[in-house]
Tab-separated table of C-alpha atoms in Angstrom:
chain	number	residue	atom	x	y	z
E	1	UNK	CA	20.411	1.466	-8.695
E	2	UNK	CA	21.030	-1.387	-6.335
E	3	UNK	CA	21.164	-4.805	-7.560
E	4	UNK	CA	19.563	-7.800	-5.399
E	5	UNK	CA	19.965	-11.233	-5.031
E	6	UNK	CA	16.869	-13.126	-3.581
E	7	UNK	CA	17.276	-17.281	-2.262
E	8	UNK	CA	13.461	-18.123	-0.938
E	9	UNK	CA	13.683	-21.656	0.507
E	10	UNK	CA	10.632	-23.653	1.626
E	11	UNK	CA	11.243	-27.349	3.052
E	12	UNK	CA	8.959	-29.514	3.758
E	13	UNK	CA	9.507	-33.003	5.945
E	14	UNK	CA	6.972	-35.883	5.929
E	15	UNK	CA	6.972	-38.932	8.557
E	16	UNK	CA	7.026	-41.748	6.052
E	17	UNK	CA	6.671	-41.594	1.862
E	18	UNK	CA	3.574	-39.213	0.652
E	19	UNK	CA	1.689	-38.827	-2.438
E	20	UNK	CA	2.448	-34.933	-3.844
E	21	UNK	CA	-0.663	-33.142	-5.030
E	22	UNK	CA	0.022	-30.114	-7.598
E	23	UNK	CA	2.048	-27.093	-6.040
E	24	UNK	CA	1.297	-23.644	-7.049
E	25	UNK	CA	3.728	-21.132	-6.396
E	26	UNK	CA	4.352	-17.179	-6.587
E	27	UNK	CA	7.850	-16.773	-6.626
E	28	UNK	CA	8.637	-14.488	-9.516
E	29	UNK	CA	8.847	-10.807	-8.929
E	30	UNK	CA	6.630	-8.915	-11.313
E	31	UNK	CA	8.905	-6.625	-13.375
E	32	UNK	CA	7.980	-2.790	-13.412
E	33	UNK	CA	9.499	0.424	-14.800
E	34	UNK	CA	11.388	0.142	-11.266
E	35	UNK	CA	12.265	-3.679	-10.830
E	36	UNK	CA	14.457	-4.889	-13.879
E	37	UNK	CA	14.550	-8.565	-13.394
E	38	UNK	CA	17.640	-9.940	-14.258
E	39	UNK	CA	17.485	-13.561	-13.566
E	40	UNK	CA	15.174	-16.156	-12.027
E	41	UNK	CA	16.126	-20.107	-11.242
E	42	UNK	CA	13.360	-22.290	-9.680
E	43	UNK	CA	14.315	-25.660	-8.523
E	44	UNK	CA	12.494	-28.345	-6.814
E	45	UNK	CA	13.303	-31.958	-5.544
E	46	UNK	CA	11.969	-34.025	-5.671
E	47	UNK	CA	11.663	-33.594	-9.537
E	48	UNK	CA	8.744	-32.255	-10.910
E	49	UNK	CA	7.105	-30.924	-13.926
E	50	UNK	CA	6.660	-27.258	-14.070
E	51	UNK	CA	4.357	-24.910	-16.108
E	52	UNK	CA	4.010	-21.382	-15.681
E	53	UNK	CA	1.192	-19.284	-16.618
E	54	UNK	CA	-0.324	-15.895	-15.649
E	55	UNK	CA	-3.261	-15.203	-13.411
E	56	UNK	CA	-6.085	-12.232	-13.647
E	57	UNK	CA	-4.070	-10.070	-12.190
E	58	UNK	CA	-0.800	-10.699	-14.110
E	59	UNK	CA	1.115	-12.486	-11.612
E	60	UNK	CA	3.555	-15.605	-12.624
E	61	UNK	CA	2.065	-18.335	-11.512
E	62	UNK	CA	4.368	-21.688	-11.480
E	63	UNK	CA	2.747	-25.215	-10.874
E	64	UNK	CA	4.617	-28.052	-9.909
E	65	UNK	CA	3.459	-31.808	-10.712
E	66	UNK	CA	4.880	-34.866	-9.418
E	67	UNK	CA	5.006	-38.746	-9.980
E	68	UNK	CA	7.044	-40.094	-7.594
E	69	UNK	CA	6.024	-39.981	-3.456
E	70	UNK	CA	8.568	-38.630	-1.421
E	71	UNK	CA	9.500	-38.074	2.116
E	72	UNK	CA	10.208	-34.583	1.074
E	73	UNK	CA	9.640	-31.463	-0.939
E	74	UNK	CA	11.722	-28.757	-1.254
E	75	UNK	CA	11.665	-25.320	-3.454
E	76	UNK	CA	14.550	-22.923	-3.878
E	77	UNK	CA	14.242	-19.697	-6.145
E	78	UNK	CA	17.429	-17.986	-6.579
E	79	UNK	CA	16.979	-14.381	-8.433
E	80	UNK	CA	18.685	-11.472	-8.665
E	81	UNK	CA	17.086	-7.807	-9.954
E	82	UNK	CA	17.459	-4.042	-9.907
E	83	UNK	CA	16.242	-1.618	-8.254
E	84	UNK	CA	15.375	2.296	-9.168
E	85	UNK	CA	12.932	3.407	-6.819
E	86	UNK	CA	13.072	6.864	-5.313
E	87	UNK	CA	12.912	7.195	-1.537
E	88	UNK	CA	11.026	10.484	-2.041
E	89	UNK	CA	8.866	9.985	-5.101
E	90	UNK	CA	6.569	12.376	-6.570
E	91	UNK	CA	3.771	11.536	-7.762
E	92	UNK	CA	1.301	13.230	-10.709
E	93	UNK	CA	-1.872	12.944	-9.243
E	94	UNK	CA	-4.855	14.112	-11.518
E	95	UNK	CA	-6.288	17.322	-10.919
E	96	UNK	CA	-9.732	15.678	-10.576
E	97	UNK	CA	-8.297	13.069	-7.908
E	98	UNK	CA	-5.537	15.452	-5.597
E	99	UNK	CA	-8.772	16.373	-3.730
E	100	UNK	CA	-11.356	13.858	-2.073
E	101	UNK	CA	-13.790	12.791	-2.613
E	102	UNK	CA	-13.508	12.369	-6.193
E	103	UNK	CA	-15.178	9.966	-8.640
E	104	UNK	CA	-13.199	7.624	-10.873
E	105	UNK	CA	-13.993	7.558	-14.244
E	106	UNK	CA	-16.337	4.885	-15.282
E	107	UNK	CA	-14.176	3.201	-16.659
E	108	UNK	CA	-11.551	2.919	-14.171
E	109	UNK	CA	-14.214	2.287	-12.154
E	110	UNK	CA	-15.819	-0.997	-14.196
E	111	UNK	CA	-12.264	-2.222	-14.072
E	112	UNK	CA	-11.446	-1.549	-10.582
E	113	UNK	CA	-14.258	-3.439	-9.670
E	114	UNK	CA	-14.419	-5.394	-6.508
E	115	UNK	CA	-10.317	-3.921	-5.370
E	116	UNK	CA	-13.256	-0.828	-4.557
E	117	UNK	CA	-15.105	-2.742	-2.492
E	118	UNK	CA	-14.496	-3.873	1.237
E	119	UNK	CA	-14.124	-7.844	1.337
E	120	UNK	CA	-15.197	-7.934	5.125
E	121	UNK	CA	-18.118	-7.645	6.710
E	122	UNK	CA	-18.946	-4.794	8.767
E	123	UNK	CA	-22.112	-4.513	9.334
E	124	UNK	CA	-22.250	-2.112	12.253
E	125	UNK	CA	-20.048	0.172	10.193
E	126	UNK	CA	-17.438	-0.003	12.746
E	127	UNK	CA	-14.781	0.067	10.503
E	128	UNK	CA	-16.304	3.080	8.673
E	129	UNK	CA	-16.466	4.973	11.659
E	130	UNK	CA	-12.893	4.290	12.568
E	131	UNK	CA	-12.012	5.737	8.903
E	132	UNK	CA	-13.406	8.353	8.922
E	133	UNK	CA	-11.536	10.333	11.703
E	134	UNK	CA	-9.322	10.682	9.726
E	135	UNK	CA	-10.952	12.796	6.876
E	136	UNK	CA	-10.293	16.164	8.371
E	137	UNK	CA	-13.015	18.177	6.347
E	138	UNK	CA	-14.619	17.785	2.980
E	139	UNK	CA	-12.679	18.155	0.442
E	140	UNK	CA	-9.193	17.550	1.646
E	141	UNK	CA	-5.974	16.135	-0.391
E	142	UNK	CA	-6.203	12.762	-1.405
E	143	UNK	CA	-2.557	11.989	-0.991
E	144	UNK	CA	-2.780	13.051	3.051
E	145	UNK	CA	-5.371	11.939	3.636
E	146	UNK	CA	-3.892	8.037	2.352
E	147	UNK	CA	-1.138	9.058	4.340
E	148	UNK	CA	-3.047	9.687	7.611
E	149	UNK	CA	-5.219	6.253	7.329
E	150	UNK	CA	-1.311	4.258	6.720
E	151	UNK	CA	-0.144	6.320	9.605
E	152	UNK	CA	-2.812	5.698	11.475
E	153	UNK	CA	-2.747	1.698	11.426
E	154	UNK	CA	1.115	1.967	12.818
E	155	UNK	CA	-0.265	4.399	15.655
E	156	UNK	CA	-3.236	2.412	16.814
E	157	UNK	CA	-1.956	-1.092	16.198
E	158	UNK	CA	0.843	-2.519	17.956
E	159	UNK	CA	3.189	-4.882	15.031
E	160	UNK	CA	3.762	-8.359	16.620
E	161	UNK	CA	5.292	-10.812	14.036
E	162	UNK	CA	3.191	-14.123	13.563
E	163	UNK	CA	4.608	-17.434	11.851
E	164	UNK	CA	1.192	-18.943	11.902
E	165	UNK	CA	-0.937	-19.593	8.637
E	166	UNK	CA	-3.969	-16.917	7.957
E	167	UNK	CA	-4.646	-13.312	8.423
E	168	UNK	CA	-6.910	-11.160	10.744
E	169	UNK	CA	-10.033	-9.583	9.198
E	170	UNK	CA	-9.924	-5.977	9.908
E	171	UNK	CA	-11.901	-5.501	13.056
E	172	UNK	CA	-10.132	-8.512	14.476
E	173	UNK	CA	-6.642	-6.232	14.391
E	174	UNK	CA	-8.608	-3.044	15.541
E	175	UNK	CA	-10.013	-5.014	18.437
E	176	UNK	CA	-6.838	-6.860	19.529
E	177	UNK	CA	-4.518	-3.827	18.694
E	178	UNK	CA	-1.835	-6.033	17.342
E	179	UNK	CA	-1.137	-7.999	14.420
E	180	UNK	CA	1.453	-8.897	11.647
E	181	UNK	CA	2.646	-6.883	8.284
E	182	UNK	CA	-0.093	-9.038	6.404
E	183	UNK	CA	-2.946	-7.725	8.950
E	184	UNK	CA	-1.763	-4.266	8.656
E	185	UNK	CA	-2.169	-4.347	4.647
E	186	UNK	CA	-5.558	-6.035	5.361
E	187	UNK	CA	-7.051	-3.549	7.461
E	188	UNK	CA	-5.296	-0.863	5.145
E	189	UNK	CA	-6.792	-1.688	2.604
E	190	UNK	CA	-10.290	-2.194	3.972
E	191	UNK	CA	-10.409	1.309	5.436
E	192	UNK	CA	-10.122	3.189	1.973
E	193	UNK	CA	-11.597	0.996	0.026
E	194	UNK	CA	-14.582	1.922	2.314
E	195	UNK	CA	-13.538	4.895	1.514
E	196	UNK	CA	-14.684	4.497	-1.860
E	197	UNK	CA	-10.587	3.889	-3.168
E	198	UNK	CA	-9.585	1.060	-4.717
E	199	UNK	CA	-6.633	-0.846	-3.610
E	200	UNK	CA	-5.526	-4.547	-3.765
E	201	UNK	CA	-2.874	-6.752	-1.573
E	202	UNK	CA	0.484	-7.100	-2.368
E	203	UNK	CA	2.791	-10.091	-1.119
E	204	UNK	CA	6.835	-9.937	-2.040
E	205	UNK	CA	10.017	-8.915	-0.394
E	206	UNK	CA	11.864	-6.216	1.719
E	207	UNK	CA	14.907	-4.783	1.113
E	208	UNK	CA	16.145	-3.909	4.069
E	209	UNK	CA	20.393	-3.838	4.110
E	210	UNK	CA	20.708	-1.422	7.489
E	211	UNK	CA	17.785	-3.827	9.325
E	212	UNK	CA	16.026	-0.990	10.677
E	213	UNK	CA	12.939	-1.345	8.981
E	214	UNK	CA	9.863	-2.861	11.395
E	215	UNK	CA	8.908	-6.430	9.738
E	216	UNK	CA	12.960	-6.928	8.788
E	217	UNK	CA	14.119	-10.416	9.838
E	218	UNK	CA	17.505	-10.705	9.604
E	219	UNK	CA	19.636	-11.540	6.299
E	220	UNK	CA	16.062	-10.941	4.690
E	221	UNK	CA	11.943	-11.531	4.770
E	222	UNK	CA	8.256	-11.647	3.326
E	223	UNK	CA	6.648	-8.355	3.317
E	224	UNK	CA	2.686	-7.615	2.765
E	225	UNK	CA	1.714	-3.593	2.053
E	226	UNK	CA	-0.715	-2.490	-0.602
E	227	UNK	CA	-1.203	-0.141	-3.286
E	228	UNK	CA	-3.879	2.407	-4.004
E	229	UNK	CA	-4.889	3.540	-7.247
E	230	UNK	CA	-4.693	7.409	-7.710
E	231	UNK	CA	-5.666	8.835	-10.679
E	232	UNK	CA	-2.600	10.031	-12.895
E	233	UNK	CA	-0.588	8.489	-10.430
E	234	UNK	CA	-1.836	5.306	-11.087
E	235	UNK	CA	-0.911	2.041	-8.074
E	236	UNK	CA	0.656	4.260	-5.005
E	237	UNK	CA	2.523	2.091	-2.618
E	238	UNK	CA	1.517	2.054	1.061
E	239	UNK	CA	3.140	-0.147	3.483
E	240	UNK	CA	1.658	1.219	6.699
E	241	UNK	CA	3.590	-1.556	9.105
E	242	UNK	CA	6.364	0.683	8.553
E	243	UNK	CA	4.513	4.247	7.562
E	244	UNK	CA	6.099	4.522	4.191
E	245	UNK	CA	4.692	5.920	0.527
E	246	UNK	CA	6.483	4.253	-2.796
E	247	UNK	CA	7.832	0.991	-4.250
E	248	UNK	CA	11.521	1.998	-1.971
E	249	UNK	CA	12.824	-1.277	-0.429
E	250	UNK	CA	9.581	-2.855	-1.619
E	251	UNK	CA	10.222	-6.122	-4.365
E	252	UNK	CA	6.660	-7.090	-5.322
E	253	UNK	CA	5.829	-10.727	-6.028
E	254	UNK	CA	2.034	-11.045	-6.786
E	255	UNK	CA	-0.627	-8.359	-6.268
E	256	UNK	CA	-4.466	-10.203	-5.334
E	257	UNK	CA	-7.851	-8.827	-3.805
E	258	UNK	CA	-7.681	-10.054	-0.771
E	259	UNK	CA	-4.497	-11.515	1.182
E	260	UNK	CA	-5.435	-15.339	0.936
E	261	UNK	CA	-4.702	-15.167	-2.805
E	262	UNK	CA	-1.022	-14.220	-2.358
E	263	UNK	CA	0.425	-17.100	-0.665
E	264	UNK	CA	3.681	-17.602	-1.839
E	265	UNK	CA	3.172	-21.671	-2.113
E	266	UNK	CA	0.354	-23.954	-1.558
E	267	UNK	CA	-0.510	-27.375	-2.391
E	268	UNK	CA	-1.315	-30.773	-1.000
E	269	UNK	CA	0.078	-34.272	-0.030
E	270	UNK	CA	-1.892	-37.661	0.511
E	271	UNK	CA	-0.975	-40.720	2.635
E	272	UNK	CA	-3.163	-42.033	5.305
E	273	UNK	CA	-0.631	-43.018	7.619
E	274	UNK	CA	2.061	-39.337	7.254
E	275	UNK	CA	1.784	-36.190	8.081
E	276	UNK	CA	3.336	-33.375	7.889
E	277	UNK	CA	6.650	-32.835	10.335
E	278	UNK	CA	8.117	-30.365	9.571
E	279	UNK	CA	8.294	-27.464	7.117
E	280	UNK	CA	11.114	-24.668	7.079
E	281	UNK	CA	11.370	-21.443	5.407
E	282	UNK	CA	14.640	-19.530	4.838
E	283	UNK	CA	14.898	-15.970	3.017
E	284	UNK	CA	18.152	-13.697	1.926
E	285	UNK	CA	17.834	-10.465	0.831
E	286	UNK	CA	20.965	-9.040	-0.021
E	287	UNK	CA	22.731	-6.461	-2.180
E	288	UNK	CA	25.214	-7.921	-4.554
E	289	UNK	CA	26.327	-4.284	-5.626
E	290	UNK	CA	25.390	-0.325	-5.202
């Protein structure tokens, strides 16, 4: 059971003194029977007054207010957790879900609500079409066959890192046949939910300590997959940028919908005569014992 220390940095740098609207941040990891989180330090400067609460999906969500302007604003969260994942998990599937298509139960179903439902329009059912090449005959196992459609976005789409804001819908990636860890999830998790599955975004970290994973950047980085809920199983973990199944290596921060709901901070400033100069972001990942 590795244990983990996390320091996220975000900096920002303003040409002359701005007025700092509210800051809402996703920082916190959300604990699981797999993550224990041991500690968690948030600090900001200039100072601010924080308040934490949850969202509808259960993720800690901290909000920053200031009073004074600033020429700067900078957030550091320092945390360190444990980790128990398997690398080979098993996973105890329903008998009414190991074969698709199956129907969830009403009430998973109410629940699930729009995580079943694409959030893109397709209205030529291009996306659809793409999907579906990959069920190989009616019925087949529901576990391949989630394995095939993750597989299949690393095989047809070429990963090319991005540092600019927003996200490709899905038949933006399929068209360019490139995109970022975030687009992958995206058009993930559009294909099965058109598939009838549902699935939702999730935004946190990589642990990656031999820096052979694909979306690794050095001492440590963001990371976008999704999970897919199975039936007896319950959330499955699919990070198709690097064609993996399970919560291994995987330190989830906030779990949304759709990807613009997961940023990990975003607020506002106000002065006529600044703008923005610069911002910097800094991440370590790193194992602080075995």
């Amino acid at each position: 059971m590795p244990e983990i220390r996390i320091i996220h940095k975000t900096a920002y740098a303003y040409q002359s003194q701005v007025s700092l609207g509210p800051h809402r941040m996703m920082l916190r990891p959300r604990e699981t029977r797999e993550l224990k989180l041991l500690s968690f330090d948030l600090h900001i400067s200039p100072e601010a007054e924080v308040t934490w609460a949850h969202d509808v999906a259960g993720n800690s969500i901290a909000t920053a207010y200031f009073q004074a302007m600033s020429d700067h604003l900078e957030i550091e969260s320092t945390m360190s957790l444990a980790l128990s994942s398997p690398q080979w998990p098993v996973f105890a599937i329903a008998p009414s879900a190991q074969n698709y298509p199956f129907r969830y139960s009403d009430a998973d179903w109410t629940d699930l609500g729009a995580l079943a439902l694409p959030q893109y329009a397709d209205s030529a059912g291009r996306l659809r079409a793409w999907v579906e090449r990959f069920v190989m005959r009616y019925p087949t196992d529901t576990l391949s066959l989630l394995k095939d459609v993750s597989n299949g976005v690393s095989e047809q789409i070429a990963y090319q890192s991005r540092e600019d804001m927003g996200t490709q819908g899905p038949l933006e990636t399929l068209d360019r046949g490139w995109g970022s860890c975030r687009d992958f999830a995206v058009l993930f998790a559009e294909a099965v939910r058109t598939l009838g599955f549902g699935a939702r975004i999730v935004s946190g970290y990589m642990f990656d300590p031999m820096q052979t994973l694909v979306g690794s950047a050095g001492q440590g980085s963001t990371h976008a997959w999704v999970e897919v809920f199975v039936p007896g199983a319950g959330w499955i973990s699919f990070d198709p940028t690097n064609r993996a199944v399970g919560a291994a290596n995987l330190i989830p921060v906030a779990v949304a919908r759709h990807i613009s709901q997961v940023a990990p901070v975003t607020g506002s400033f106000l002065n006529l005569q600044g703008h923005l100069a610069r911002m910097d972001v800094s991440i370590t990942v790193e194992a602080i014992s075995a």
